[in-house]
Amino acid sequence: MSRGFLPVTRTEMKERGWDEVDFVYVSGDAYVDHPSFGHAIITRLLEAHGYRVGIIAQPDWKDKESVCVFGEPRLGFLVSGGNMDSMVNHYTVSKKRRRQDSYTPGGEMGRRPDYAVVVYGNLIRQTYKNTPIILGGIEASLRRLAHYDYWSDKLKRSVLLDSGADLISYGMGEHSIVEIADALAAGIDVKDITFIDGTVCKVKSLDSVYDAVVLEPYEAMKQDKLLYAKSFYTQYCNTDPVAGKRLAEPYSEHLYVVQNPPAKPLTQEEMDFVYGLPYMRTYHPSYEKAGGVPAIAEVKFSLISNRGCFGACSFCALTFHQGRIIQTRSHASLLDEAEGFTKDKEFKGYIHDVGGPTANFRAPACDKQLKHGACVNKQCLFPKPCKNLKADHQDYLELLRELRRLPGVKKVFIRSGIRFDYLLADRDESFFKELCQYHVSGQLKVAPEHVSDPVLSMMGKPEHAVYEEFAKKYKRWNEKLNLKQYLVPYLMSSHPGSTLKDAVKLAEYLRDLGYMPEQVQDFYPTPSTISTCMYYTGVDPRTMKPVYVPKNPHEKAMQRALIQYRNPQNYDLVAEALKKTGRMDLIGFGETCLIRPRKLHAEREAGAGKRSAVKKKAIRNVHKKKR
C-alpha cells in the first residue's frame, strides 16, 4: 500500500508504473484522505485488497472530458455525491442557497451539481456505454428505493434508475465494495451481480429472486401516499443485517429494483483494519492555494470510536445508513491514532472528540442483538429503555482515561453528542462525574429537541421529564466539582406533530430557563427518515394514524420565531402566534410575558421622549435667564 495520496491525474498514475486503473472513484467532495471521508475509506480499502484506484474529485459535470482523466477503468466507476446529500449541502430548509460548501476547497459553492450521483452517473454513461457504474455514499444509500424528495416535492424513483448506474453499495460499504470488486475481477458481468448483501440491483423479472418481499409498485405509490407510507415502513423494518429481508420494488412488468439484505456489521478487528489504513489524514496538496478544505478542521484531531445508533430518532437516517447495531474500534487502535496526533506540529494537545453518531454508545444495546439482530417492532430507548438494555459506560470511561494519560494530550473533549436517557439508565455515575470533570469545554450540547411530550413521541425521543432529570444531575455534579458549566439544548421547530400551541409551550420553557438559542433547526425533510415520511404522507408509518404536519411557510416561521421570541425582528410573528393560540396573557409587562404590548410600549417610549424634550427645554430656559 502506498504512503502518498492516490493518483488524481494520468501523470500520477504513470508515475506509479500503472497503464490503467481498476476503478475510478468520482466524488462530489474534494479529495481528503482522512477516514472521516467515505471516499478515503473505500479507496484505501480497495488499495489494500490489491486494486488500483484513481480519484476524480468534483469533476465539471458540464464537460464529458472531466470524467476521462484516467481513460476507461478496467473494472468500473465508483460514484458518490460526497459526505452529505448534495441537496442538503446546497440548500437550507427554506430552500435558499447556502453560502459555503465545507467539503470544497476554500469553501466555494457550486463545485458539484444538484442530485450529484444522478448527474455524475449520466455523465459517465454518456461517455462509457458499457463500463460498470457503482453508486455509493449517503446520497445513493438514502435514495436507493423510491423516496420523497423535499426539494422537488415529488416521490422520486430509485437513483439506480435515474443515474444509469448498475449497482448501489448502500450503508457503510466496506464489505459490499470488496465483494463487488472481486466479482468483477473474476469476470462476472455486472448485470449478474445480484446476490451481494448491502447492494441494490435492477432485474427484468423476479424469477430468480425467490425470497423477496415485494413492495408497493412505484406508479401506485405516486397516486396514493398511504401506499408509500406502508412501503416505507416495510423498508424501515428490514434495515437489520441479521433479520432484514430482501426487498423488490416494481417499476413495470419488466423492471424491478431489488435491495439485498444489509451487509453484516464490521467486527472490531475489521474496524481496526479500516481505520489503520495509511491515510495521509489531510486534503490533497493541490487545494493549498485555495485555502484547503474547511471540513478537515473539526475532524483532523477527532477520533471515530463507534458506528451505528440504537437511539433511532424519527428524524435521523442512521437506521437506514449505518444501522442500529453498534460497531466499535479497540482501545489499542484509538490510542495508536491519538499518539499520531501528538506527533503532528499542528496539534495543540486537544482531542476534539471521541465518539460517533452517539458518543456514549460503545456496545450493542443487548446481547440478543448479536445473535438475532435489533428488534423489528421495538426500540431500545423509546418510549422507555428496554428491560434488556445494557446501560454500561465502563468501557468508554476507561478509553477516555487512557487517552487523557497520553503524553502530549491536555484535554479530551466529547462533542459528537451524548444520549442523555442512556446515561441516566446507567446506575453507576462514574462516567457522569468524569464527563463533567474532564470532557466538557464550558458547555455541553445535548439534544432534547422539544418539551412537548406529544411532539417528542413523534420524534422518538424520551419524555421531557427525562431531560429535566438529566439537567438536574448535570447541575448537581458541576456544583460538587465547583465548575461553572452549562447545558446547551438543541431544539427543533415544525417537526410533524408540532402545533403552534406546542411551540408556545417551548417558548415558555425557554423563558423560565432564561435562555434564547442563537440557532434553531427547523425540521428538514431529508430522504429516508420516518419524520420525512410523516411530512409527505400525513401519517405515522408505524401506526398509519394521521399526524398534524406544519407545512405552511408562515406557520413554520411563527414556530421558529417563538423559540427566539426575544429577537425584536420576530415580534410580529410571535404576537400573531400568541393571538392565534389564545395566549394573549403572554403579551404584557408581567414576569411570565414573552413580549410587551407594542402600542402601549410605543406610547410609553413616545411619552418618555416628550418628557425628555420638555425637560431639555426647561433647562435651556434656565440657562437663558442666567445669561
PDB file of C-alpha atoms in Angstrom, residues 428-604:
ATOM      1  CA  ASP A 428     -23.085   3.855  38.058  1.00  0.00           C
ATOM      2  CA  GLU A 429     -22.498   7.620  37.891  1.00  0.00           C
ATOM      3  CA  SER A 430     -18.718   7.400  37.418  1.00  0.00           C
ATOM      4  CA  PHE A 431     -18.971   8.399  33.769  1.00  0.00           C
ATOM      5  CA  PHE A 432     -21.376  11.254  34.552  1.00  0.00           C
ATOM      6  CA  LYS A 433     -18.884  12.639  37.050  1.00  0.00           C
ATOM      7  CA  GLU A 434     -15.859  12.386  34.768  1.00  0.00           C
ATOM      8  CA  LEU A 435     -17.825  13.733  31.821  1.00  0.00           C
ATOM      9  CA  CYS A 436     -18.372  16.954  33.778  1.00  0.00           C
ATOM     10  CA  GLN A 437     -14.909  16.933  35.319  1.00  0.00           C
ATOM     11  CA  TYR A 438     -12.763  16.353  32.240  1.00  0.00           C
ATOM     12  CA  HIS A 439     -14.644  16.314  28.956  1.00  0.00           C
ATOM     13  CA  VAL A 440     -16.774  19.468  28.735  1.00  0.00           C
ATOM     14  CA  SER A 441     -15.420  22.748  27.398  1.00  0.00           C
ATOM     15  CA  GLY A 442     -17.702  25.003  29.455  1.00  0.00           C
ATOM     16  CA  GLN A 443     -20.827  23.942  27.591  1.00  0.00           C
ATOM     17  CA  LEU A 444     -22.292  20.514  26.937  1.00  0.00           C
ATOM     18  CA  LYS A 445     -24.504  20.290  23.871  1.00  0.00           C
ATOM     19  CA  VAL A 446     -27.367  17.836  24.111  1.00  0.00           C
ATOM     20  CA  ALA A 447     -30.487  17.279  22.029  1.00  0.00           C
ATOM     21  CA  PRO A 448     -33.787  17.249  23.916  1.00  0.00           C
ATOM     22  CA  GLU A 449     -35.301  18.715  20.679  1.00  0.00           C
ATOM     23  CA  HIS A 450     -38.596  19.824  22.298  1.00  0.00           C
ATOM     24  CA  VAL A 451     -40.541  19.962  25.574  1.00  0.00           C
ATOM     25  CA  SER A 452     -43.988  18.838  24.409  1.00  0.00           C
ATOM     26  CA  ASP A 453     -44.409  15.118  25.043  1.00  0.00           C
ATOM     27  CA  PRO A 454     -46.745  14.538  22.047  1.00  0.00           C
ATOM     28  CA  VAL A 455     -44.109  16.084  19.761  1.00  0.00           C
ATOM     29  CA  LEU A 456     -41.318  14.127  21.438  1.00  0.00           C
ATOM     30  CA  SER A 457     -43.323  10.948  20.860  1.00  0.00           C
ATOM     31  CA  MET A 458     -43.421  11.671  17.123  1.00  0.00           C
ATOM     32  CA  MET A 459     -39.669  12.296  17.243  1.00  0.00           C
ATOM     33  CA  GLY A 460     -38.941   9.025  19.006  1.00  0.00           C
ATOM     34  CA  LYS A 461     -37.398  10.962  21.893  1.00  0.00           C
ATOM     35  CA  PRO A 462     -37.925  10.427  25.649  1.00  0.00           C
ATOM     36  CA  GLU A 463     -40.442  12.442  27.649  1.00  0.00           C
ATOM     37  CA  HIS A 464     -39.370  15.924  28.693  1.00  0.00           C
ATOM     38  CA  ALA A 465     -39.189  14.827  32.333  1.00  0.00           C
ATOM     39  CA  VAL A 466     -36.190  12.646  31.392  1.00  0.00           C
ATOM     40  CA  TYR A 467     -34.266  15.658  30.102  1.00  0.00           C
ATOM     41  CA  GLU A 468     -35.199  17.609  33.225  1.00  0.00           C
ATOM     42  CA  GLU A 469     -33.791  14.818  35.384  1.00  0.00           C
ATOM     43  CA  PHE A 470     -30.585  14.853  33.337  1.00  0.00           C
ATOM     44  CA  ALA A 471     -30.288  18.642  33.622  1.00  0.00           C
ATOM     45  CA  LYS A 472     -30.635  18.456  37.421  1.00  0.00           C
ATOM     46  CA  LYS A 473     -27.957  15.761  37.705  1.00  0.00           C
ATOM     47  CA  TYR A 474     -25.645  17.713  35.404  1.00  0.00           C
ATOM     48  CA  LYS A 475     -26.070  20.812  37.550  1.00  0.00           C
ATOM     49  CA  ARG A 476     -25.551  18.830  40.740  1.00  0.00           C
ATOM     50  CA  TRP A 477     -22.321  17.253  39.519  1.00  0.00           C
ATOM     51  CA  ASN A 478     -20.935  20.582  38.363  1.00  0.00           C
ATOM     52  CA  GLU A 479     -21.730  22.129  41.762  1.00  0.00           C
ATOM     53  CA  LYS A 480     -19.969  19.244  43.516  1.00  0.00           C
ATOM     54  CA  LEU A 481     -16.945  19.748  41.281  1.00  0.00           C
ATOM     55  CA  ASN A 482     -17.091  23.530  41.726  1.00  0.00           C
ATOM     56  CA  LEU A 483     -17.383  24.043  37.971  1.00  0.00           C
ATOM     57  CA  LYS A 484     -19.416  26.626  36.086  1.00  0.00           C
ATOM     58  CA  GLN A 485     -20.558  24.660  33.046  1.00  0.00           C
ATOM     59  CA  TYR A 486     -23.813  24.878  31.179  1.00  0.00           C
ATOM     60  CA  LEU A 487     -26.149  22.793  29.068  1.00  0.00           C
ATOM     61  CA  VAL A 488     -26.866  23.979  25.531  1.00  0.00           C
ATOM     62  CA  PRO A 489     -30.039  22.272  24.271  1.00  0.00           C
ATOM     63  CA  TYR A 490     -30.537  21.630  20.572  1.00  0.00           C
ATOM     64  CA  LEU A 491     -34.147  22.393  19.672  1.00  0.00           C
ATOM     65  CA  MET A 492     -36.224  21.729  16.583  1.00  0.00           C
ATOM     66  CA  SER A 493     -39.233  23.617  15.282  1.00  0.00           C
ATOM     67  CA  SER A 494     -42.041  22.465  12.980  1.00  0.00           C
ATOM     68  CA  HIS A 495     -41.483  18.727  13.351  1.00  0.00           C
ATOM     69  CA  PRO A 496     -44.514  16.636  12.340  1.00  0.00           C
ATOM     70  CA  GLY A 497     -46.882  16.632  15.299  1.00  0.00           C
ATOM     71  CA  SER A 498     -45.845  20.106  16.466  1.00  0.00           C
ATOM     72  CA  THR A 499     -48.683  22.629  16.631  1.00  0.00           C
ATOM     73  CA  LEU A 500     -48.440  26.337  17.404  1.00  0.00           C
ATOM     74  CA  LYS A 501     -49.543  25.531  20.949  1.00  0.00           C
ATOM     75  CA  ASP A 502     -46.612  23.151  21.286  1.00  0.00           C
ATOM     76  CA  ALA A 503     -44.303  25.882  20.013  1.00  0.00           C
ATOM     77  CA  VAL A 504     -45.703  28.323  22.602  1.00  0.00           C
ATOM     78  CA  LYS A 505     -45.055  25.735  25.320  1.00  0.00           C
ATOM     79  CA  LEU A 506     -41.453  25.513  24.159  1.00  0.00           C
ATOM     80  CA  ALA A 507     -41.140  29.314  24.257  1.00  0.00           C
ATOM     81  CA  GLU A 508     -42.442  29.359  27.833  1.00  0.00           C
ATOM     82  CA  TYR A 509     -39.880  26.753  28.803  1.00  0.00           C
ATOM     83  CA  LEU A 510     -37.084  28.864  27.345  1.00  0.00           C
ATOM     84  CA  ARG A 511     -38.444  31.892  29.199  1.00  0.00           C
ATOM     85  CA  ASP A 512     -38.294  30.025  32.502  1.00  0.00           C
ATOM     86  CA  LEU A 513     -34.842  28.751  31.620  1.00  0.00           C
ATOM     87  CA  GLY A 514     -33.634  32.271  30.840  1.00  0.00           C
ATOM     88  CA  TYR A 515     -32.131  31.050  27.584  1.00  0.00           C
ATOM     89  CA  MET A 516     -32.634  32.032  23.963  1.00  0.00           C
ATOM     90  CA  PRO A 517     -30.815  29.838  21.433  1.00  0.00           C
ATOM     91  CA  GLU A 518     -28.765  31.614  18.803  1.00  0.00           C
ATOM     92  CA  GLN A 519     -29.584  28.927  16.262  1.00  0.00           C
ATOM     93  CA  VAL A 520     -32.754  26.907  15.742  1.00  0.00           C
ATOM     94  CA  GLN A 521     -33.118  23.895  13.464  1.00  0.00           C
ATOM     95  CA  ASP A 522     -36.357  23.924  11.544  1.00  0.00           C
ATOM     96  CA  PHE A 523     -37.333  20.352  10.676  1.00  0.00           C
ATOM     97  CA  TYR A 524     -35.621  19.369   7.407  1.00  0.00           C
ATOM     98  CA  PRO A 525     -37.340  16.534   5.457  1.00  0.00           C
ATOM     99  CA  THR A 526     -34.265  14.668   4.216  1.00  0.00           C
ATOM    100  CA  PRO A 527     -34.611  11.342   2.360  1.00  0.00           C
ATOM    101  CA  SER A 528     -35.468   8.089   4.142  1.00  0.00           C
ATOM    102  CA  THR A 529     -36.486   9.083   7.645  1.00  0.00           C
ATOM    103  CA  ILE A 530     -39.714   8.295   9.467  1.00  0.00           C
ATOM    104  CA  SER A 531     -40.269  12.022  10.024  1.00  0.00           C
ATOM    105  CA  THR A 532     -39.925  12.763   6.300  1.00  0.00           C
ATOM    106  CA  CYS A 533     -42.451  10.033   5.566  1.00  0.00           C
ATOM    107  CA  MET A 534     -44.826  11.719   8.052  1.00  0.00           C
ATOM    108  CA  TYR A 535     -44.206  15.094   6.382  1.00  0.00           C
ATOM    109  CA  TYR A 536     -45.052  13.746   2.929  1.00  0.00           C
ATOM    110  CA  THR A 537     -47.917  11.378   3.744  1.00  0.00           C
ATOM    111  CA  GLY A 538     -49.523  13.000   6.795  1.00  0.00           C
ATOM    112  CA  VAL A 539     -49.496   9.708   8.702  1.00  0.00           C
ATOM    113  CA  ASP A 540     -47.125   7.965  11.076  1.00  0.00           C
ATOM    114  CA  PRO A 541     -45.997   4.932   9.042  1.00  0.00           C
ATOM    115  CA  ARG A 542     -45.616   2.899  12.238  1.00  0.00           C
ATOM    116  CA  THR A 543     -49.297   3.193  13.099  1.00  0.00           C
ATOM    117  CA  MET A 544     -50.829   4.668   9.919  1.00  0.00           C
ATOM    118  CA  LYS A 545     -52.586   7.214  12.130  1.00  0.00           C
ATOM    119  CA  PRO A 546     -52.894  10.834  10.905  1.00  0.00           C
ATOM    120  CA  VAL A 547     -50.255  13.311  12.114  1.00  0.00           C
ATOM    121  CA  TYR A 548     -50.526  17.083  12.090  1.00  0.00           C
ATOM    122  CA  VAL A 549     -47.811  18.438   9.784  1.00  0.00           C
ATOM    123  CA  PRO A 550     -46.906  22.150   9.806  1.00  0.00           C
ATOM    124  CA  LYS A 551     -46.179  22.792   6.125  1.00  0.00           C
ATOM    125  CA  ASN A 552     -47.352  26.368   5.648  1.00  0.00           C
ATOM    126  CA  PRO A 553     -44.207  28.553   5.447  1.00  0.00           C
ATOM    127  CA  HIS A 554     -45.837  31.262   7.554  1.00  0.00           C
ATOM    128  CA  GLU A 555     -46.758  28.877  10.357  1.00  0.00           C
ATOM    129  CA  LYS A 556     -43.258  27.377  10.237  1.00  0.00           C
ATOM    130  CA  ALA A 557     -41.855  30.898  10.560  1.00  0.00           C
ATOM    131  CA  MET A 558     -44.070  31.503  13.607  1.00  0.00           C
ATOM    132  CA  GLN A 559     -42.948  28.262  15.290  1.00  0.00           C
ATOM    133  CA  ARG A 560     -39.334  29.176  14.680  1.00  0.00           C
ATOM    134  CA  ALA A 561     -39.818  32.762  15.879  1.00  0.00           C
ATOM    135  CA  LEU A 562     -41.364  31.580  19.159  1.00  0.00           C
ATOM    136  CA  ILE A 563     -38.143  29.806  20.069  1.00  0.00           C
ATOM    137  CA  GLN A 564     -36.308  33.119  19.581  1.00  0.00           C
ATOM    138  CA  TYR A 565     -39.065  35.350  20.916  1.00  0.00           C
ATOM    139  CA  ARG A 566     -36.622  37.903  22.358  1.00  0.00           C
ATOM    140  CA  ASN A 567     -35.326  38.814  18.934  1.00  0.00           C
ATOM    141  CA  PRO A 568     -37.010  42.148  18.004  1.00  0.00           C
ATOM    142  CA  GLN A 569     -37.200  41.032  14.370  1.00  0.00           C
ATOM    143  CA  ASN A 570     -39.537  38.220  15.429  1.00  0.00           C
ATOM    144  CA  TYR A 571     -42.004  40.446  17.315  1.00  0.00           C
ATOM    145  CA  ASP A 572     -44.807  40.428  14.701  1.00  0.00           C
ATOM    146  CA  LEU A 573     -44.608  36.675  14.183  1.00  0.00           C
ATOM    147  CA  VAL A 574     -44.600  35.974  17.933  1.00  0.00           C
ATOM    148  CA  ALA A 575     -47.529  38.333  18.536  1.00  0.00           C
ATOM    149  CA  GLU A 576     -49.522  36.695  15.733  1.00  0.00           C
ATOM    150  CA  ALA A 577     -48.785  33.202  17.077  1.00  0.00           C
ATOM    151  CA  LEU A 578     -49.872  34.158  20.587  1.00  0.00           C
ATOM    152  CA  LYS A 579     -53.073  35.693  19.250  1.00  0.00           C
ATOM    153  CA  LYS A 580     -53.847  32.600  17.154  1.00  0.00           C
ATOM    154  CA  THR A 581     -53.351  30.283  20.130  1.00  0.00           C
ATOM    155  CA  GLY A 582     -55.402  32.421  22.520  1.00  0.00           C
ATOM    156  CA  ARG A 583     -52.362  33.215  24.657  1.00  0.00           C
ATOM    157  CA  MET A 584     -52.699  36.975  24.910  1.00  0.00           C
ATOM    158  CA  ASP A 585     -51.777  36.530  28.572  1.00  0.00           C
ATOM    159  CA  LEU A 586     -48.191  36.230  27.334  1.00  0.00           C
ATOM    160  CA  ILE A 587     -48.242  39.766  25.924  1.00  0.00           C
ATOM    161  CA  GLY A 588     -47.747  42.280  28.710  1.00  0.00           C
ATOM    162  CA  PHE A 589     -45.333  43.531  31.345  1.00  0.00           C
ATOM    163  CA  GLY A 590     -45.547  40.665  33.819  1.00  0.00           C
ATOM    164  CA  GLU A 591     -42.620  38.352  34.544  1.00  0.00           C
ATOM    165  CA  THR A 592     -44.255  35.498  32.652  1.00  0.00           C
ATOM    166  CA  CYS A 593     -44.917  37.510  29.474  1.00  0.00           C
ATOM    167  CA  LEU A 594     -42.937  36.790  26.347  1.00  0.00           C
ATOM    168  CA  ILE A 595     -43.320  40.199  24.664  1.00  0.00           C
ATOM    169  CA  ARG A 596     -44.531  43.681  25.529  1.00  0.00           C
ATOM    170  CA  PRO A 597     -47.681  45.211  24.023  1.00  0.00           C
ATOM    171  CA  ARG A 598     -46.361  47.120  21.033  1.00  0.00           C
ATOM    172  CA  LYS A 599     -48.908  50.009  21.195  1.00  0.00           C
ATOM    173  CA  LEU A 600     -48.502  50.570  24.920  1.00  0.00           C
ATOM    174  CA  HIS A 601     -44.771  50.121  24.620  1.00  0.00           C
ATOM    175  CA  ALA A 602     -44.673  52.658  21.775  1.00  0.00           C
ATOM    176  CA  GLU A 603     -46.801  55.113  23.761  1.00  0.00           C
ATOM    177  CA  ARG A 604     -44.503  54.805  26.752  1.00  0.00           C
TER     178      ARG A 604
END
